[in-house]
Amino acid sequence: MAARRIVLDDPAPRAAELLAAAAEAGSQIALTGGSTPRRAYELAAEAGSDWSRATLWWGDERCVGPEDERSNFRLAREALLERLPGPGPAIRRIEGELGPVRGAEAYEGALRDTFGAGLPRLDLVLLGLGPDAHCASLFPGAPALDERARAVVGVERAGLAPWVARVSLTVSALAAAGEVVFLVTGADKARAVSRAFDEPLSGAAPASLVAAEAASVTVLLDPEAAGTA
Ligand code: 6PG
């Protein structure tokens, strides 16, 4: 499906609006890690929405404990959850501390308990994009890209820093979401944006696989990432 591309001087407020609206609607939402979403999470917390009916999942997690500064859950806790004025959402974090194998099994089980057998139908998945065009913890050329039956994979070797094992939703699970939103900023991502959303799909650019398979894809970019600055 062709991705809807939105270029804004600062795309974080738009990402925050999408998150807050989904929360208000009581959605099943998957958050991303990395540094880009921090401001979007802070702004989403300030929007004054009711998060109490929403459920938060994660697209991927580093295999560290929830207090570790590399934890994607910790990022969301600090930037979003602790800042919510009212009751928070249900939390279904990936237990990275269990390691890639047991962590993936546990998360697959949690998804199955909520969504039943088959792929999870998350309402909104927020993703970042790496300079190598990875998304979640699906790195270029990784065996995890070929996984079609499972919703979750353990990733022993990360393709970029931090060099810790990961647990990640698969291409199919990410693409099964009602809406996939990429939030991408900075000139160092411009080439990856072209590879992910303009060029033919390829395992060398994992985000292109998700974008091609998903029913609805929005790409929020700043002018630098869009290559129009
Ligand atoms: C992670 C991610 C990863 C991230 C990209 C972009 O856990 O590392 O979920 O896919 O979104 O690497 O990261 P930045 O926002 O830091 O550039």
Coordinates of C-alpha atoms and ligand atoms in Angstrom, one line a residue:
M1 CA 0.0 0.0 0.0
A2 CA 1.4 3.4 -0.9
A3 CA 2.4 5.3 2.2
R4 CA 0.7 8.7 3.0
R5 CA 3.6 11.1 3.5
I6 CA 3.2 14.2 5.7
V7 CA 6.1 16.7 5.9
L8 CA 6.0 19.1 8.8
D9 CA 8.6 21.4 10.3
D10 CA 8.1 19.5 13.5
P11 CA 6.1 16.2 13.1
A12 CA 6.1 15.4 16.9
P13 CA 2.8 17.2 17.6
R14 CA 1.0 15.3 14.8
A15 CA 2.3 12.0 16.2
A16 CA 1.2 13.1 19.6
E17 CA -2.3 13.9 18.3
L18 CA -2.6 10.5 16.7
L19 CA -1.5 8.7 19.9
A20 CA -3.8 10.8 22.1
A21 CA -6.8 10.3 19.8
A22 CA -6.2 6.5 19.7
A23 CA -5.9 6.5 23.5
E24 CA -9.2 8.4 23.8
A25 CA -10.8 5.8 21.5
G26 CA -9.7 3.0 23.8
S27 CA -7.3 1.5 21.2
Q28 CA -4.6 -1.2 21.3
I29 CA -1.5 0.9 20.7
A30 CA 2.1 -0.2 20.1
L31 CA 4.8 2.2 20.9
T32 CA 8.3 2.4 19.5
G33 CA 11.7 3.0 21.1
G34 CA 14.7 5.0 20.0
S35 CA 15.2 8.7 20.6
T36 CA 12.8 10.3 18.1
P37 CA 9.5 9.6 19.8
R38 CA 10.4 11.2 23.2
R39 CA 8.9 14.6 22.4
A40 CA 5.8 13.0 20.8
Y41 CA 5.2 11.0 24.0
E42 CA 5.6 14.2 26.2
L43 CA 3.2 16.1 24.0
A44 CA 0.7 13.2 23.9
A45 CA 0.7 13.2 27.7
E46 CA 0.0 16.9 27.8
A47 CA -3.0 16.6 25.5
G48 CA -5.4 15.9 28.4
S49 CA -6.9 12.8 26.8
D50 CA -8.4 9.9 28.7
W51 CA -6.0 7.0 28.4
S52 CA -7.8 4.7 30.8
R53 CA -9.5 2.5 28.2
A54 CA -6.4 2.2 26.0
T55 CA -3.8 -0.7 26.1
L56 CA -0.1 -0.1 25.4
W57 CA 2.0 -2.6 23.7
W58 CA 5.5 -2.2 22.2
G59 CA 6.8 -2.9 18.7
D60 CA 10.1 -4.0 20.1
E61 CA 12.2 -4.0 23.3
R62 CA 15.9 -4.3 24.1
C63 CA 16.8 -7.3 26.3
V64 CA 17.4 -5.2 29.4
G65 CA 15.3 -4.6 32.6
P66 CA 12.6 -2.0 32.7
E67 CA 14.8 0.4 34.7
D68 CA 17.7 0.3 32.3
E69 CA 18.3 3.5 30.4
R70 CA 18.2 1.5 27.1
S71 CA 14.7 0.2 27.9
N72 CA 12.0 1.3 25.4
F73 CA 9.5 0.8 28.2
R74 CA 11.4 3.2 30.5
L75 CA 11.4 5.8 27.7
A76 CA 7.6 5.6 27.6
R77 CA 7.2 5.5 31.3
E78 CA 9.3 8.7 31.7
A79 CA 8.0 10.6 28.7
L80 CA 4.4 9.5 28.7
L81 CA 3.0 7.4 31.5
E82 CA 4.4 9.3 34.5
R83 CA 3.1 12.5 33.0
L84 CA -0.5 11.5 32.4
P85 CA -2.8 13.6 34.6
G86 CA -5.4 10.9 35.0
P87 CA -5.6 7.1 35.2
G88 CA -3.2 5.4 32.8
P89 CA -3.7 2.7 30.1
A90 CA -3.2 -1.0 30.6
I91 CA 0.4 -1.9 30.1
R92 CA 1.6 -4.9 28.2
R93 CA 5.3 -4.3 28.1
I94 CA 7.8 -6.7 26.5
E95 CA 9.8 -8.3 29.3
G96 CA 13.2 -7.8 27.8
E97 CA 14.9 -9.0 31.0
L98 CA 13.8 -12.5 30.1
G99 CA 16.1 -12.5 27.1
P100 CA 15.3 -12.9 23.4
V101 CA 13.8 -16.4 23.5
R102 CA 11.7 -16.4 26.7
G103 CA 10.9 -12.7 26.2
A104 CA 9.5 -13.4 22.8
E105 CA 7.5 -16.5 24.0
A106 CA 6.0 -14.5 26.9
Y107 CA 5.0 -11.6 24.6
E108 CA 3.5 -13.9 22.0
G109 CA 1.5 -15.4 24.8
A110 CA 0.3 -12.1 26.0
L111 CA -0.7 -11.1 22.5
R112 CA -2.6 -14.4 22.0
D113 CA -4.5 -13.9 25.3
T114 CA -5.8 -10.6 24.0
F115 CA -6.1 -11.1 20.3
G116 CA -6.6 -14.8 20.0
A117 CA -4.8 -17.2 17.6
G118 CA -3.3 -15.7 14.5
L119 CA -1.8 -12.2 14.1
P120 CA -2.6 -9.5 16.6
R121 CA -4.8 -6.7 15.2
L122 CA -3.4 -3.7 16.9
D123 CA -5.2 -0.5 16.1
L124 CA -2.1 1.8 15.9
V125 CA 1.6 0.9 15.6
L126 CA 4.1 3.7 15.9
L127 CA 7.5 3.0 14.4
G128 CA 10.8 4.8 14.0
L129 CA 13.2 4.3 11.2
G130 CA 16.9 3.5 11.5
P131 CA 19.5 5.0 9.1
D132 CA 19.8 1.4 7.8
A133 CA 16.0 1.4 7.1
H134 CA 15.3 -1.0 10.0
C135 CA 12.1 -0.7 12.0
A136 CA 11.2 -2.2 15.4
S137 CA 14.2 -4.6 15.8
L138 CA 14.0 -6.0 12.3
F139 CA 17.4 -5.4 10.9
P140 CA 18.5 -5.6 7.2
G141 CA 18.9 -9.2 6.0
A142 CA 18.0 -10.7 9.4
P143 CA 16.4 -14.2 9.5
A144 CA 13.6 -12.6 11.5
L145 CA 12.4 -11.0 8.3
D146 CA 11.3 -14.4 6.9
E147 CA 9.2 -15.3 9.9
R148 CA 5.6 -15.4 8.8
A149 CA 3.8 -17.6 11.3
R150 CA 4.8 -16.0 14.6
A151 CA 4.0 -12.5 15.8
V152 CA 7.1 -12.1 17.9
V153 CA 10.8 -13.0 17.3
G154 CA 13.8 -13.0 19.5
V155 CA 16.7 -11.2 17.9
E156 CA 20.1 -12.3 19.1
R157 CA 22.2 -9.7 17.2
A158 CA 21.1 -6.1 16.9
G159 CA 22.2 -4.4 13.6
L160 CA 22.9 -1.1 15.4
A161 CA 23.6 0.3 18.8
P162 CA 22.7 -0.4 21.5
W163 CA 24.2 -3.8 20.9
V164 CA 21.9 -5.9 23.0
A165 CA 19.6 -8.7 22.0
R166 CA 16.0 -7.7 21.2
V167 CA 12.5 -8.9 21.1
S168 CA 10.5 -7.6 18.1
L169 CA 7.1 -7.9 16.5
T170 CA 7.5 -9.5 13.0
V171 CA 6.8 -7.9 9.7
S172 CA 3.4 -9.6 9.5
A173 CA 2.4 -8.6 13.0
L174 CA 3.4 -5.0 12.5
A175 CA 1.6 -4.9 9.1
A176 CA -1.5 -6.5 10.5
A177 CA -2.2 -3.3 12.5
G178 CA -5.1 -1.0 11.4
E179 CA -2.7 1.9 11.1
V180 CA 1.1 2.0 10.9
V181 CA 2.7 5.4 11.6
F182 CA 6.4 6.1 11.0
L183 CA 7.9 9.1 12.8
V184 CA 11.2 10.0 11.2
T185 CA 13.3 13.1 11.6
G186 CA 16.8 14.3 10.6
A187 CA 18.9 14.4 7.5
D188 CA 20.7 11.2 8.5
K189 CA 17.4 9.4 7.8
A190 CA 16.7 10.8 4.3
R191 CA 18.3 8.0 2.4
A192 CA 16.5 5.4 4.5
V193 CA 13.2 7.2 3.9
S194 CA 13.7 6.7 0.1
R195 CA 14.8 3.1 0.5
A196 CA 11.8 2.3 2.8
F197 CA 9.0 4.2 1.0
D198 CA 10.1 4.9 -2.6
E199 CA 12.2 2.0 -3.8
P200 CA 11.2 -1.6 -4.5
L201 CA 10.7 -3.6 -1.3
S202 CA 13.7 -5.4 -0.1
G203 CA 15.0 -7.3 2.9
A204 CA 17.9 -4.8 2.9
A205 CA 15.4 -2.2 3.9
P206 CA 13.1 -3.9 6.4
A207 CA 10.7 -1.0 6.8
S208 CA 9.8 -1.4 3.1
L209 CA 8.4 -4.8 3.8
V210 CA 6.1 -3.5 6.6
A211 CA 5.1 -0.5 4.4
A212 CA 4.2 -2.8 1.5
E213 CA 2.2 -5.2 3.6
A214 CA 0.3 -2.9 5.8
A215 CA -3.2 -1.7 5.0
S216 CA -2.7 1.9 6.0
V217 CA 0.7 3.6 6.4
T218 CA 1.4 7.2 7.4
V219 CA 4.9 8.6 7.3
L220 CA 5.5 11.7 9.4
L221 CA 8.7 13.5 8.4
D222 CA 10.5 16.7 9.0
P223 CA 11.9 18.4 5.9
E224 CA 15.4 17.1 6.6
A225 CA 14.2 13.4 6.6
A226 CA 12.0 14.1 3.6
G227 CA 15.0 15.4 1.7
T228 CA 13.3 18.7 1.0
A229 CA 15.1 21.0 3.5
Ligands
6PG1 C1 14.7 0.5 19.0 C2 13.7 0.9 18.0 C3 14.2 1.2 16.6 C4 14.1 2.7 16.5 C5 15.0 3.2 15.3 C6 15.1 4.7 15.2 O1 14.3 -0.1 20.0 O2 15.9 0.8 18.8 O3 12.4 0.7 18.2 O4 13.5 0.6 15.6 O5 12.8 3.2 16.3 O6 16.3 2.7 15.5 O7 15.7 5.2 16.4 P1 16.0 6.7 16.7 O8 14.7 7.4 16.9 O9 16.8 6.7 17.9 O10 16.7 7.2 15.5

